[in-house]
PDB file of C-alpha atoms in Angstrom:
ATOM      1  CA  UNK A   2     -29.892 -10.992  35.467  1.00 51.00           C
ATOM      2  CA  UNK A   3     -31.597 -14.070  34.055  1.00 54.00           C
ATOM      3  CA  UNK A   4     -29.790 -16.877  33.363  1.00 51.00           C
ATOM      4  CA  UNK A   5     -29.712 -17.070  29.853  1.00 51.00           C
ATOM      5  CA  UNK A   6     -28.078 -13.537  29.671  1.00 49.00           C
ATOM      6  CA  UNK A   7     -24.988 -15.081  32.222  1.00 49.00           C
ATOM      7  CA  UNK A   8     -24.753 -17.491  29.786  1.00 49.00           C
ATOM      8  CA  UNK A   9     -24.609 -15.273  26.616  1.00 46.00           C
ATOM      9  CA  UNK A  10     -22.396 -12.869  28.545  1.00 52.00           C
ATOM     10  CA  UNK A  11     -19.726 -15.750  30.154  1.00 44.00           C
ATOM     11  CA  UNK A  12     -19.872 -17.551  26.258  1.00 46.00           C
ATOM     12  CA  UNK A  13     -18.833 -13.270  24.855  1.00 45.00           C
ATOM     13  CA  UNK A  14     -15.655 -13.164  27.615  1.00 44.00           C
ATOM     14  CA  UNK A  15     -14.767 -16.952  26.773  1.00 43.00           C
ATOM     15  CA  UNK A  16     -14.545 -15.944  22.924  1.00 42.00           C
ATOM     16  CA  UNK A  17     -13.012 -12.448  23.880  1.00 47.00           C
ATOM     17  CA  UNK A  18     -10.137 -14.273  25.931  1.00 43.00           C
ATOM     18  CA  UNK A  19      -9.917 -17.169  23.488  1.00 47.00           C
ATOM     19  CA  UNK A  20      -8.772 -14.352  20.619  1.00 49.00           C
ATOM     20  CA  UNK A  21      -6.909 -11.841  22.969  1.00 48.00           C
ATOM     21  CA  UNK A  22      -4.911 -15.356  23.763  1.00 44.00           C
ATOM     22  CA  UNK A  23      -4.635 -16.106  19.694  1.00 48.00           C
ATOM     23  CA  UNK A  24      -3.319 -12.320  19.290  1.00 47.00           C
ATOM     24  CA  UNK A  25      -0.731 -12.688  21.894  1.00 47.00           C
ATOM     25  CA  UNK A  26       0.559 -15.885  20.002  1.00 54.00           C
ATOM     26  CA  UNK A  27       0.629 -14.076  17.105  1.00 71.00           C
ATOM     27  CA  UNK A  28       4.141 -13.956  14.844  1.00 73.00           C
ATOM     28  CA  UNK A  29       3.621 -12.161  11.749  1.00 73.00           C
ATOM     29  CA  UNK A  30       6.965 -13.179  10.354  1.00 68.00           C
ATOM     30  CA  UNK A  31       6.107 -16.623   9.719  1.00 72.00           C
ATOM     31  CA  UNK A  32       2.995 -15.027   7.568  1.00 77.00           C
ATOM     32  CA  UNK A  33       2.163 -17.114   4.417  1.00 80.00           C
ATOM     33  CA  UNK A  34       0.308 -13.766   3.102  1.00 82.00           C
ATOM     34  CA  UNK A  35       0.285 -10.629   3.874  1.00 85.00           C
ATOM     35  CA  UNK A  36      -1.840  -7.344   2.457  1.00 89.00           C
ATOM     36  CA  UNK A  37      -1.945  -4.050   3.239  1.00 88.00           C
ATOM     37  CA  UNK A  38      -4.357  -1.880   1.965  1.00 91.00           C
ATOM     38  CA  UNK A  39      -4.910   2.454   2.641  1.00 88.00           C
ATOM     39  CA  UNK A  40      -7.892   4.935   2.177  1.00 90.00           C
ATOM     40  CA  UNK A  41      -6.867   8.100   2.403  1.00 89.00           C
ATOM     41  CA  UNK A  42      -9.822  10.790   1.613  1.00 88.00           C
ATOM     42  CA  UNK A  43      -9.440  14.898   2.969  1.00 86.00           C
ATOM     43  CA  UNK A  44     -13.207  15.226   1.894  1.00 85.00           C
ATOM     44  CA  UNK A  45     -14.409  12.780   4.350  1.00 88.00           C
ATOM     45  CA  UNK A  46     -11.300  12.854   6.493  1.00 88.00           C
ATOM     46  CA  UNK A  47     -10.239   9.632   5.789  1.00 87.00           C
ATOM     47  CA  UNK A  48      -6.762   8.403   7.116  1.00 88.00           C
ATOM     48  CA  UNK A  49      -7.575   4.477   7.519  1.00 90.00           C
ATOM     49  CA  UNK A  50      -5.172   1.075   7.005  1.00 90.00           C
ATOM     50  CA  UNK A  51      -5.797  -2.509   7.346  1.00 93.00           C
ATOM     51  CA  UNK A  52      -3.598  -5.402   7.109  1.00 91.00           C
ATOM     52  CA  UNK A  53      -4.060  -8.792   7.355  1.00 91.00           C
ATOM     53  CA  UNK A  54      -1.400 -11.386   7.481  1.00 89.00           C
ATOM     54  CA  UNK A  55      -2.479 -15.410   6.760  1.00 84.00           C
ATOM     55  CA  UNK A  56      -0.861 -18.166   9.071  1.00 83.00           C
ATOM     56  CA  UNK A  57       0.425 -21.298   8.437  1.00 78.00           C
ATOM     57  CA  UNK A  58      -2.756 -22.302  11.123  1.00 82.00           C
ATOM     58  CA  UNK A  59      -5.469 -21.586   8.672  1.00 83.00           C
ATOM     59  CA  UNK A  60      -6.118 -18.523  11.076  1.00 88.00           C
ATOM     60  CA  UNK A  61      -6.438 -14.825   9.787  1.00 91.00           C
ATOM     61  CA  UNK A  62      -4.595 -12.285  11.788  1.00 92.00           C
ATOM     62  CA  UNK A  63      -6.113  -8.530  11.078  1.00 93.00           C
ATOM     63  CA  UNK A  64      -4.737  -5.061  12.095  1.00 92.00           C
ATOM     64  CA  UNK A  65      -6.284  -1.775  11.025  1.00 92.00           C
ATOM     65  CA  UNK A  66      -7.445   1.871  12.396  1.00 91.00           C
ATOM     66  CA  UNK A  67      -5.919   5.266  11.799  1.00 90.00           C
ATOM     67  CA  UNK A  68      -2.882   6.066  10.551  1.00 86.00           C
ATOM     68  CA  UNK A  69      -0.467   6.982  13.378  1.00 79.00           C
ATOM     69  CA  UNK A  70      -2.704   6.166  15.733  1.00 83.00           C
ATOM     70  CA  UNK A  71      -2.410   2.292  17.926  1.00 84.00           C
ATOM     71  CA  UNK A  72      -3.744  -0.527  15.913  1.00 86.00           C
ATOM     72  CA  UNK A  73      -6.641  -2.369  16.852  1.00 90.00           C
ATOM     73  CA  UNK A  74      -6.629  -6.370  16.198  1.00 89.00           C
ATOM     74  CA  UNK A  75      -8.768  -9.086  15.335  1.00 90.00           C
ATOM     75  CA  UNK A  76      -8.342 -12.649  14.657  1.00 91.00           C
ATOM     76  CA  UNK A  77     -10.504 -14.786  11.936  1.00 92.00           C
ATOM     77  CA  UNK A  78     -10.322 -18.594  13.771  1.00 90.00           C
ATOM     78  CA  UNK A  79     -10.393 -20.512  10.022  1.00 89.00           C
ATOM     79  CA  UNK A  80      -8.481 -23.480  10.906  1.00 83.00           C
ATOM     80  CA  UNK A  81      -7.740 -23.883   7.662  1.00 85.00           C
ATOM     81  CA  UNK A  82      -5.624 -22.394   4.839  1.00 83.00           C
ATOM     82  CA  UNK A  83      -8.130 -22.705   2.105  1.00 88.00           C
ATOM     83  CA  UNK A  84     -11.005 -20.705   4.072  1.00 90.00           C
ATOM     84  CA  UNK A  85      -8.676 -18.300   5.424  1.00 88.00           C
ATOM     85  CA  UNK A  86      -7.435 -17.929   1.932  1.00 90.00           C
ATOM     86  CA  UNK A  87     -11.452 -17.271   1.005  1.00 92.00           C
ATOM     87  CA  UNK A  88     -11.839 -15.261   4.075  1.00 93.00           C
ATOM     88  CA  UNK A  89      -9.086 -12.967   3.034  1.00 93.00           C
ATOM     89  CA  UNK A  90     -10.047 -12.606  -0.569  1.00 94.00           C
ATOM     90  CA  UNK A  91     -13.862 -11.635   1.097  1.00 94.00           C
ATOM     91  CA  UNK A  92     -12.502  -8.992   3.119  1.00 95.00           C
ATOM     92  CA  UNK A  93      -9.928  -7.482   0.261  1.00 94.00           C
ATOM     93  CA  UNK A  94     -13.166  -7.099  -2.531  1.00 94.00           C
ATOM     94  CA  UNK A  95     -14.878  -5.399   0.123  1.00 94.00           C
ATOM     95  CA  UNK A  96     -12.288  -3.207   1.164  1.00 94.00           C
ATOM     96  CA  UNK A  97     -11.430  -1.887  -2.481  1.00 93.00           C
ATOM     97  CA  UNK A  98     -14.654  -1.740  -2.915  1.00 93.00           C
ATOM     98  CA  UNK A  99     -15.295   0.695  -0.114  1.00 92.00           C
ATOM     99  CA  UNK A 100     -12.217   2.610  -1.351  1.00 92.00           C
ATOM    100  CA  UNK A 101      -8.796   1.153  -0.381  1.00 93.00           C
ATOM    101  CA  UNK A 102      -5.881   0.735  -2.419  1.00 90.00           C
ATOM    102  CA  UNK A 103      -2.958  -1.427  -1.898  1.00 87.00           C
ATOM    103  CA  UNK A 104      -0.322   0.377   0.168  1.00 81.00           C
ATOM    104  CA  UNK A 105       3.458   0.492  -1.935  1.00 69.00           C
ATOM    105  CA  UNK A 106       5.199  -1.078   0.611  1.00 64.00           C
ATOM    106  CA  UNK A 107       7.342  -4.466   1.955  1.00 58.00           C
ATOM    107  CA  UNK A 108       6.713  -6.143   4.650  1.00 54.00           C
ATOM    108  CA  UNK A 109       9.925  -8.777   6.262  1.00 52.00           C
ATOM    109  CA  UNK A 110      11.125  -9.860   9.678  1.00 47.00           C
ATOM    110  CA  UNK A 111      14.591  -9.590  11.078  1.00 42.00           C
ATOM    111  CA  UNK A 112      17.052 -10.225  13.285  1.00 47.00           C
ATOM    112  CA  UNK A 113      19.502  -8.343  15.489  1.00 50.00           C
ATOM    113  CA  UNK A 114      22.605  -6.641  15.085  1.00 59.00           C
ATOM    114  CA  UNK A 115      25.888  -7.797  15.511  1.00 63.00           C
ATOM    115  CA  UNK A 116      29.068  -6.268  14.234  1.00 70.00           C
ATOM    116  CA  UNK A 117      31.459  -8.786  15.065  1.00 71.00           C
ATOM    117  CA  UNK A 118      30.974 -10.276  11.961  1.00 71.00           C
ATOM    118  CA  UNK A 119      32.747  -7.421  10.082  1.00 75.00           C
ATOM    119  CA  UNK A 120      36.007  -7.481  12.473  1.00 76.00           C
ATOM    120  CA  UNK A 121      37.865  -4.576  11.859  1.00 81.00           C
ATOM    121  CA  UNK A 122      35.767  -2.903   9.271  1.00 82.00           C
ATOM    122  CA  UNK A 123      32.658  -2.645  11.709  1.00 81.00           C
ATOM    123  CA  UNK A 124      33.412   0.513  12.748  1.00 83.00           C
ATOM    124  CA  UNK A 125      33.405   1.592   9.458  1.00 88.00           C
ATOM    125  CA  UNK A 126      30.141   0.701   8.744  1.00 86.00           C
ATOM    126  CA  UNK A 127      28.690   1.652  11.881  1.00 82.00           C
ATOM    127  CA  UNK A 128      30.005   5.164  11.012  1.00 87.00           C
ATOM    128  CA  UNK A 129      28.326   5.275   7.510  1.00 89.00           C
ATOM    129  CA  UNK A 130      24.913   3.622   9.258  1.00 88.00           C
ATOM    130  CA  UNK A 131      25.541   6.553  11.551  1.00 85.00           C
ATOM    131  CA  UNK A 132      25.424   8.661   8.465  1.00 90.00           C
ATOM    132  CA  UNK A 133      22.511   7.019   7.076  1.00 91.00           C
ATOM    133  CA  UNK A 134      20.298   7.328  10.356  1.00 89.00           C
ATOM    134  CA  UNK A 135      21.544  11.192  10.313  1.00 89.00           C
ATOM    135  CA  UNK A 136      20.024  11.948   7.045  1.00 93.00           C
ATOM    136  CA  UNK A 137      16.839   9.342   8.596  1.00 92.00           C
ATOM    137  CA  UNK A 138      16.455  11.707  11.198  1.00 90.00           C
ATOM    138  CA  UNK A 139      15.864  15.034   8.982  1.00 94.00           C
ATOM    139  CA  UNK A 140      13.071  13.085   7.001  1.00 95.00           C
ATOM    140  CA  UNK A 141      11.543  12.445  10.315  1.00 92.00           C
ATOM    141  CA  UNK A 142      10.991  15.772  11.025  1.00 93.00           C
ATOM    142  CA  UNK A 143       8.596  16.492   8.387  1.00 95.00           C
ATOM    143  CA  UNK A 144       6.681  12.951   7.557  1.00 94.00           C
ATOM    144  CA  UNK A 145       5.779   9.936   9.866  1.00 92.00           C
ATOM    145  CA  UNK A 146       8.301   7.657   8.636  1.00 92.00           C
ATOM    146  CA  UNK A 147      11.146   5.997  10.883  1.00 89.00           C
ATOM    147  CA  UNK A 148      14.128   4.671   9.615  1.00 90.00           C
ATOM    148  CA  UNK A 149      14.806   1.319  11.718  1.00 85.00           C
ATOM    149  CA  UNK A 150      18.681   0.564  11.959  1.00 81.00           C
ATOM    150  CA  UNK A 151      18.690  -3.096  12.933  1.00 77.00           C
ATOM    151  CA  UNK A 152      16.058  -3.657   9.269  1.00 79.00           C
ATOM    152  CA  UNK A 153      18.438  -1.170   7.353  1.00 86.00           C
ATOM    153  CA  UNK A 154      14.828   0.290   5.985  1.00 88.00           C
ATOM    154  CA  UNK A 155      12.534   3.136   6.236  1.00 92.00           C
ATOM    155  CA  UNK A 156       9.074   2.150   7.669  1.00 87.00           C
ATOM    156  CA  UNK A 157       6.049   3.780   7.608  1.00 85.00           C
ATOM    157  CA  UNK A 158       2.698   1.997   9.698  1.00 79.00           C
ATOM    158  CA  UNK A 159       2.108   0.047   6.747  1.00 78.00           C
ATOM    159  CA  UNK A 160       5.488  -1.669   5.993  1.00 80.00           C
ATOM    160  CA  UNK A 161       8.855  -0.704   4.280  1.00 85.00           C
ATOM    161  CA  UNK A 162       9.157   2.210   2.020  1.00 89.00           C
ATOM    162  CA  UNK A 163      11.064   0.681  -1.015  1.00 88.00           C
ATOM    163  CA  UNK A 164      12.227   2.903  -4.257  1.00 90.00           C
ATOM    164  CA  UNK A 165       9.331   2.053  -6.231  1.00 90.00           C
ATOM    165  CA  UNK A 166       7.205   3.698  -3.554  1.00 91.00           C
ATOM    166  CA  UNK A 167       9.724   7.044  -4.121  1.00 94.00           C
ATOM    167  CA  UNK A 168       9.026   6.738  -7.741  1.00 93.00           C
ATOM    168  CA  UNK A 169       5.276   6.737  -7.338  1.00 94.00           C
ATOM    169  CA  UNK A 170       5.773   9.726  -5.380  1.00 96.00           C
ATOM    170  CA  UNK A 171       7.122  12.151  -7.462  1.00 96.00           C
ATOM    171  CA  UNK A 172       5.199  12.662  -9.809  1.00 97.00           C
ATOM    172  CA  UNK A 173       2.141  12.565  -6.998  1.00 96.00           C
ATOM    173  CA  UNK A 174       3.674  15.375  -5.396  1.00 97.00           C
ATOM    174  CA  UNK A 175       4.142  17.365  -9.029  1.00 97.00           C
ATOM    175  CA  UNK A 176       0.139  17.030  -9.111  1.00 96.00           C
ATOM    176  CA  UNK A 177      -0.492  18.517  -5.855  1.00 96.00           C
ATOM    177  CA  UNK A 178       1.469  21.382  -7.471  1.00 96.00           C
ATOM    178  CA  UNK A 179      -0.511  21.535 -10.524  1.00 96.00           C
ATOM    179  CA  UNK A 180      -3.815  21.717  -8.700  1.00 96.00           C
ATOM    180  CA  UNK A 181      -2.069  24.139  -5.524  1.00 94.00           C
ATOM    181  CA  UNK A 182      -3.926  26.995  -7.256  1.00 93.00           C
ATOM    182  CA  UNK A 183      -7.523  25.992  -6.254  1.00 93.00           C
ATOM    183  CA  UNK A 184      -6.782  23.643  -2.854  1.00 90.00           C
ATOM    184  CA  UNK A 185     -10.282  23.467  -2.344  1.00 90.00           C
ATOM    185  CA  UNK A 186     -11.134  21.466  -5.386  1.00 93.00           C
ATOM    186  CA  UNK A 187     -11.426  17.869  -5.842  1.00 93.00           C
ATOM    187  CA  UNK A 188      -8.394  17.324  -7.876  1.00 94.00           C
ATOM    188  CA  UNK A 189      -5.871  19.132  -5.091  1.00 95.00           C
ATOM    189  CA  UNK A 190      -7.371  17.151  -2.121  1.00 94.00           C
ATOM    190  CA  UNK A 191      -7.260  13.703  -4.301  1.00 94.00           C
ATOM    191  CA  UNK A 192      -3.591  14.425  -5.187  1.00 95.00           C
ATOM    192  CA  UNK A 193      -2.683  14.938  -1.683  1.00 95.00           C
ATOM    193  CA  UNK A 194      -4.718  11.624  -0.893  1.00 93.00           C
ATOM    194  CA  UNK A 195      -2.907   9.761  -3.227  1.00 93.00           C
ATOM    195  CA  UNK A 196       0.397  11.400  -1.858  1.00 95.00           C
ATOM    196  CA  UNK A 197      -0.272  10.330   1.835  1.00 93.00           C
ATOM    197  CA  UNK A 198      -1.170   6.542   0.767  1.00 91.00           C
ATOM    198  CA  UNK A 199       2.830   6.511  -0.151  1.00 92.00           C
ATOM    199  CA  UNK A 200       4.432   9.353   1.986  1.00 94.00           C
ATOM    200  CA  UNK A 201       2.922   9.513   5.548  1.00 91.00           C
ATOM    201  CA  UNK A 202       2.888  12.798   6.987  1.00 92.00           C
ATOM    202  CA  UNK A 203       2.306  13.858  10.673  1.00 89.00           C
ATOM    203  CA  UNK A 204      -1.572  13.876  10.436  1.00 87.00           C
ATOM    204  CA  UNK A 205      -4.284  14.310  13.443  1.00 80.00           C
ATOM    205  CA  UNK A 206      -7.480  13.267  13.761  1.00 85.00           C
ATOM    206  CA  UNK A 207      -8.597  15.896  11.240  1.00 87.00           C
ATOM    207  CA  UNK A 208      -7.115  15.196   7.892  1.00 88.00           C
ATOM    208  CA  UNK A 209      -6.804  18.691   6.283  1.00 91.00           C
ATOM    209  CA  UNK A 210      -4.982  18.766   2.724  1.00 92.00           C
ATOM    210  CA  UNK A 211      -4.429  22.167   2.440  1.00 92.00           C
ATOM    211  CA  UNK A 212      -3.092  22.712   6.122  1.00 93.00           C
ATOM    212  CA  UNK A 213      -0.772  19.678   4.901  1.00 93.00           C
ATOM    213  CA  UNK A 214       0.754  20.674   1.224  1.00 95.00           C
ATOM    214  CA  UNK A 215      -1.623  24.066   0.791  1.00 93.00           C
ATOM    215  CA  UNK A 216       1.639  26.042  -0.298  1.00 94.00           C
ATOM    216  CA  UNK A 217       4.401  26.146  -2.221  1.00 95.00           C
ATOM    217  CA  UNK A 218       6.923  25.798   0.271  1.00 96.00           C
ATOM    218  CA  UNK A 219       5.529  22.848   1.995  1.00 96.00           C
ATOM    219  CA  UNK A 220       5.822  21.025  -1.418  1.00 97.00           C
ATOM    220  CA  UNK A 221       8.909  21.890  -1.753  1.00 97.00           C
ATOM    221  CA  UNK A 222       9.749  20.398   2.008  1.00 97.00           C
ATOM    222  CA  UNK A 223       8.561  17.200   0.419  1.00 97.00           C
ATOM    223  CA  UNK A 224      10.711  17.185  -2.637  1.00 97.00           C
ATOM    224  CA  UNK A 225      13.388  17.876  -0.722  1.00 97.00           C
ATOM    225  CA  UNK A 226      11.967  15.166   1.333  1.00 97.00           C
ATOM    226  CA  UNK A 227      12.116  12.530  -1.571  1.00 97.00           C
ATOM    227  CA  UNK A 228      15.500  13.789  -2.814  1.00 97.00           C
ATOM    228  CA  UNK A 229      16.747  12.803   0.552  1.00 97.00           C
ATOM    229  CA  UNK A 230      14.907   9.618   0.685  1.00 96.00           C
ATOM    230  CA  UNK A 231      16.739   8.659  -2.133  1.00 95.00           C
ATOM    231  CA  UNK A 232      19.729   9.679  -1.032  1.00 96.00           C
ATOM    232  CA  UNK A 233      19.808   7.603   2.107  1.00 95.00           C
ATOM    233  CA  UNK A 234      17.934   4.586   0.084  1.00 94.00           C
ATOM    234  CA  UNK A 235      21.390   4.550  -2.417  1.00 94.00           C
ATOM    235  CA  UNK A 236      24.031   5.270   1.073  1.00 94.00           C
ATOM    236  CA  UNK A 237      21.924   1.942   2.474  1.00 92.00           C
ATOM    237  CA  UNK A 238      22.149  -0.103  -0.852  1.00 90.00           C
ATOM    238  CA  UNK A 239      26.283   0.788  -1.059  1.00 91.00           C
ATOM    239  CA  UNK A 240      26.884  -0.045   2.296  1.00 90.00           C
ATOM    240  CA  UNK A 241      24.941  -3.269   1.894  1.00 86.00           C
ATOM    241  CA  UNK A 242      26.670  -4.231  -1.426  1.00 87.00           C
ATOM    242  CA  UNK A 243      30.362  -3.395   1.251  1.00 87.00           C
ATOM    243  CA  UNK A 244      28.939  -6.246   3.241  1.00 81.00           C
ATOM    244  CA  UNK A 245      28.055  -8.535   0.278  1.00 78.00           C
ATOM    245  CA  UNK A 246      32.055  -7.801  -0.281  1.00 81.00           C
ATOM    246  CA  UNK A 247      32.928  -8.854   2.839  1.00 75.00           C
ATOM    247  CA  UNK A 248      31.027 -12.210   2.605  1.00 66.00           C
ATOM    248  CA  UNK A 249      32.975 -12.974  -0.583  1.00 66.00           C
ATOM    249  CA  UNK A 250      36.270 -12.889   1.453  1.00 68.00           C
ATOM    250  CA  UNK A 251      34.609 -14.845   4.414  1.00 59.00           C
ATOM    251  CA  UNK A 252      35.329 -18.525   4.835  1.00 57.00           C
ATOM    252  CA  UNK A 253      32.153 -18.988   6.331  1.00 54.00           C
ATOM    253  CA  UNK A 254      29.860 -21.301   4.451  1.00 46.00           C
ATOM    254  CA  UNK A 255      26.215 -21.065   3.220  1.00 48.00           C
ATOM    255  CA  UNK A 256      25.083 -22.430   6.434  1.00 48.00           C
ATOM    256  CA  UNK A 257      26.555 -20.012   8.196  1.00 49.00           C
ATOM    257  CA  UNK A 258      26.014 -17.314   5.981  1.00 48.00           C
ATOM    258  CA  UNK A 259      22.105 -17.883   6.434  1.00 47.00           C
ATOM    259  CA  UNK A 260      22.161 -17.162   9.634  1.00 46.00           C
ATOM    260  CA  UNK A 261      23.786 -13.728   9.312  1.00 53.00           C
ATOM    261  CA  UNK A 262      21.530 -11.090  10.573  1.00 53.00           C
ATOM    262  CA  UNK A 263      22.529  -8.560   8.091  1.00 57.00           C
ATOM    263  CA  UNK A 264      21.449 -11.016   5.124  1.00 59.00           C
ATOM    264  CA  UNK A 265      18.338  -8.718   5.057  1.00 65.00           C
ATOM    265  CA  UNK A 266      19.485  -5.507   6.076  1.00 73.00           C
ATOM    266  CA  UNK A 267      18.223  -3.185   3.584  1.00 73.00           C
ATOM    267  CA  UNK A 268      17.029  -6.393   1.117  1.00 67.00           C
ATOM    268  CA  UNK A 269      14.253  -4.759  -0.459  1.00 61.00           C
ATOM    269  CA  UNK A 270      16.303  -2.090  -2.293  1.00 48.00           C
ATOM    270  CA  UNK A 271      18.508  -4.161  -3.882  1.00 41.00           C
ATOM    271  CA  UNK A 272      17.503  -5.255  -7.409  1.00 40.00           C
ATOM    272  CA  UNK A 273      18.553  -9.039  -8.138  1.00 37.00           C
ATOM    273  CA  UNK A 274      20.917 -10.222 -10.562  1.00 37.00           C
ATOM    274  CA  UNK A 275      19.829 -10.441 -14.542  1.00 39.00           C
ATOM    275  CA  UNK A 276      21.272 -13.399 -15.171  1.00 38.00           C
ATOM    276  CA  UNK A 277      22.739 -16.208 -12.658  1.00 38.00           C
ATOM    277  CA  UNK A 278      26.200 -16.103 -11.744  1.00 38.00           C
ATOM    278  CA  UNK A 279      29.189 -18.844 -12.599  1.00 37.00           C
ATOM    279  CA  UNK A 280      32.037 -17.942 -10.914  1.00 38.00           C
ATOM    280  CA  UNK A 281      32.318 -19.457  -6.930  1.00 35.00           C
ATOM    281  CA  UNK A 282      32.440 -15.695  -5.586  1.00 38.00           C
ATOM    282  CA  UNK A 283      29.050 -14.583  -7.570  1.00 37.00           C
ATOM    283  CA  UNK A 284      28.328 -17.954  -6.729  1.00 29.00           C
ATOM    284  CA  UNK A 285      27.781 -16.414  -2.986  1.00 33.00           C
ATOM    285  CA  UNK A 286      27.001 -13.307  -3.808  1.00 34.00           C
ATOM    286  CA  UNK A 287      23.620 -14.793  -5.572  1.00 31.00           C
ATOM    287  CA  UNK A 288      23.146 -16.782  -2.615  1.00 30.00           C
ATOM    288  CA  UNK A 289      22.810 -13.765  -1.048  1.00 32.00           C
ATOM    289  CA  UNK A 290      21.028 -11.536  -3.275  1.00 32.00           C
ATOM    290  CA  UNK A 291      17.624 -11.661  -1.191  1.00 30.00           C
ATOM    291  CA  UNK A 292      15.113  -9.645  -2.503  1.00 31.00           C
ATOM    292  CA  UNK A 293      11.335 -10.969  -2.341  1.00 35.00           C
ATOM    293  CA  UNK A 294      11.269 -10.728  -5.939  1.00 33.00           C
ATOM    294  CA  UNK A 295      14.047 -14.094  -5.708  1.00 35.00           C
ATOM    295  CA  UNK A 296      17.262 -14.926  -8.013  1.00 29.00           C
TER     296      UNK A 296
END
């Protein structure tokens, strides 16, 4: 080995080690931007995400690979907000362009449980969260989401399945019925494309529609699947709005308040107030309305 080919190959490990160390320091929560973005395609056996999440650094932090399957990372060094901010609209146009589509979902960072705060009516709503993660578990068995107890959310790869991503779906599912008499055309396997960009299902490395929703009964496993998605979506939202009630009563001030873990426990299906409150008790409630949509 010559020595211009050490040097070429010790200058590749320096950079390799230089971004594996960049990864590890990674914390996505303190993201300025996030995007995720899904191609889903039977025809060509498409099942691909990317995400990329901007940092207050000026780096560009970038996941993507197949769905269900271990992410694979990269990081863009920018340095600087502005050309990360170019970097990541570069990467978007040429992702849409090469068919992606912005994945329905939230994206938020947490903290952990503690019940104390409740006193004697946390068992109470550890029982109904026990409910909740009950009905979580029979969704499991027949898609690829996971219902995460300390977020008070259902999660797919992507992010946070919210009730406008249920909406979407229902009527994506009706057109995978409409087309179920011919599954091999184009129309069936798009429909079930477009289904899987907002309902993960339990897919290998070969992405076969019909094996997926081919027959009536395993569309009807999925409405019965979004019926019970938005069943536990409104047990989450009442039990949240039991805490909000609890707050009121608290004599714990705003400070404190914000440091609550369960201030976003279940925060992105929870629709914010019209119009601001006067009283001192909305007063709090507002201040703890928290969606990412704001007050």
């Amino acid at each position: 080995m010559n020595s211009e080919s050490s040097t070429l190959d010790f200058t590749a490990l320096a950079f390799n080690l230089t971004n594996i160390k960049r990864i590890l320091m990674i914390d996505k929560s303190l993201a300025i931007t996030h995007k995720s973005l899904i191609k889903v395609d039977p025809q060509t056996n498409a099942n691909k995400f990317w995400q990329a999440w901007l940092m207050p650094d000026g780096n560009l932090y970038v996941e993507y690979g197949r769905v269900n399957y271990s992410a694979r990372s990269h990081v863009y060094p920018c340095n600087s907000i502005t050309v990360a901010e170019q970097k990541l609209a570069s990467l978007l146009t040429n992702k849409l362009s090469n068919g992606y589509q912005e994945a329905i979902v939230e994206f938020n960072s947490f903290q952990q449980l503690d019940w104390s705060y409740f006193g004697a009516n946390a068992e109470t709503f550890k029982e109904k969260l026990a409910q909740i993660t009950s009905l979580a578990n029979k969704i499991a068995d027949h898609t690829s989401l996971k219902f995460d107890a300390i977020q008070g959310v259902f999660i797919s790869q992507l992010g946070i399945i919210s009730a406008q991503t249920i909406r979407q779906a229902i009527p994506t599912l009706q057109q995978v019925s409409l087309h179920l008499a011919n599954p091999q055309s184009r129309q069936f396997n798009h429909a079930v494309a477009d289904y899987l960009t907002l309902i993960p299902l339990t897919v290998g490395m070969k992405l076969d529609a019909r094996s997926l929703l081919g027959n009536p009964e395993k569309i009807a496993t999925q409405r019965r699947v979004l019926s019970q998605l938005e069943k536990a979506l409104d047990l989450i939202s009442q039990l949240r709005q039991e805490m909000l009630n609890e707050a009121v009563k608290s004599p714990k001030n705003s400070t404190e308040l914000d440091r609550a873990w369960w201030i976003s426990w279940g925060v992105f299906l929870v629709d914010p107030p019209t119009k601001p409150s006067q009283t001192a008790e909305d007063f709090r409630s507002t201040h703890i309305c928290w969606t990412n949509k704001g007050c």
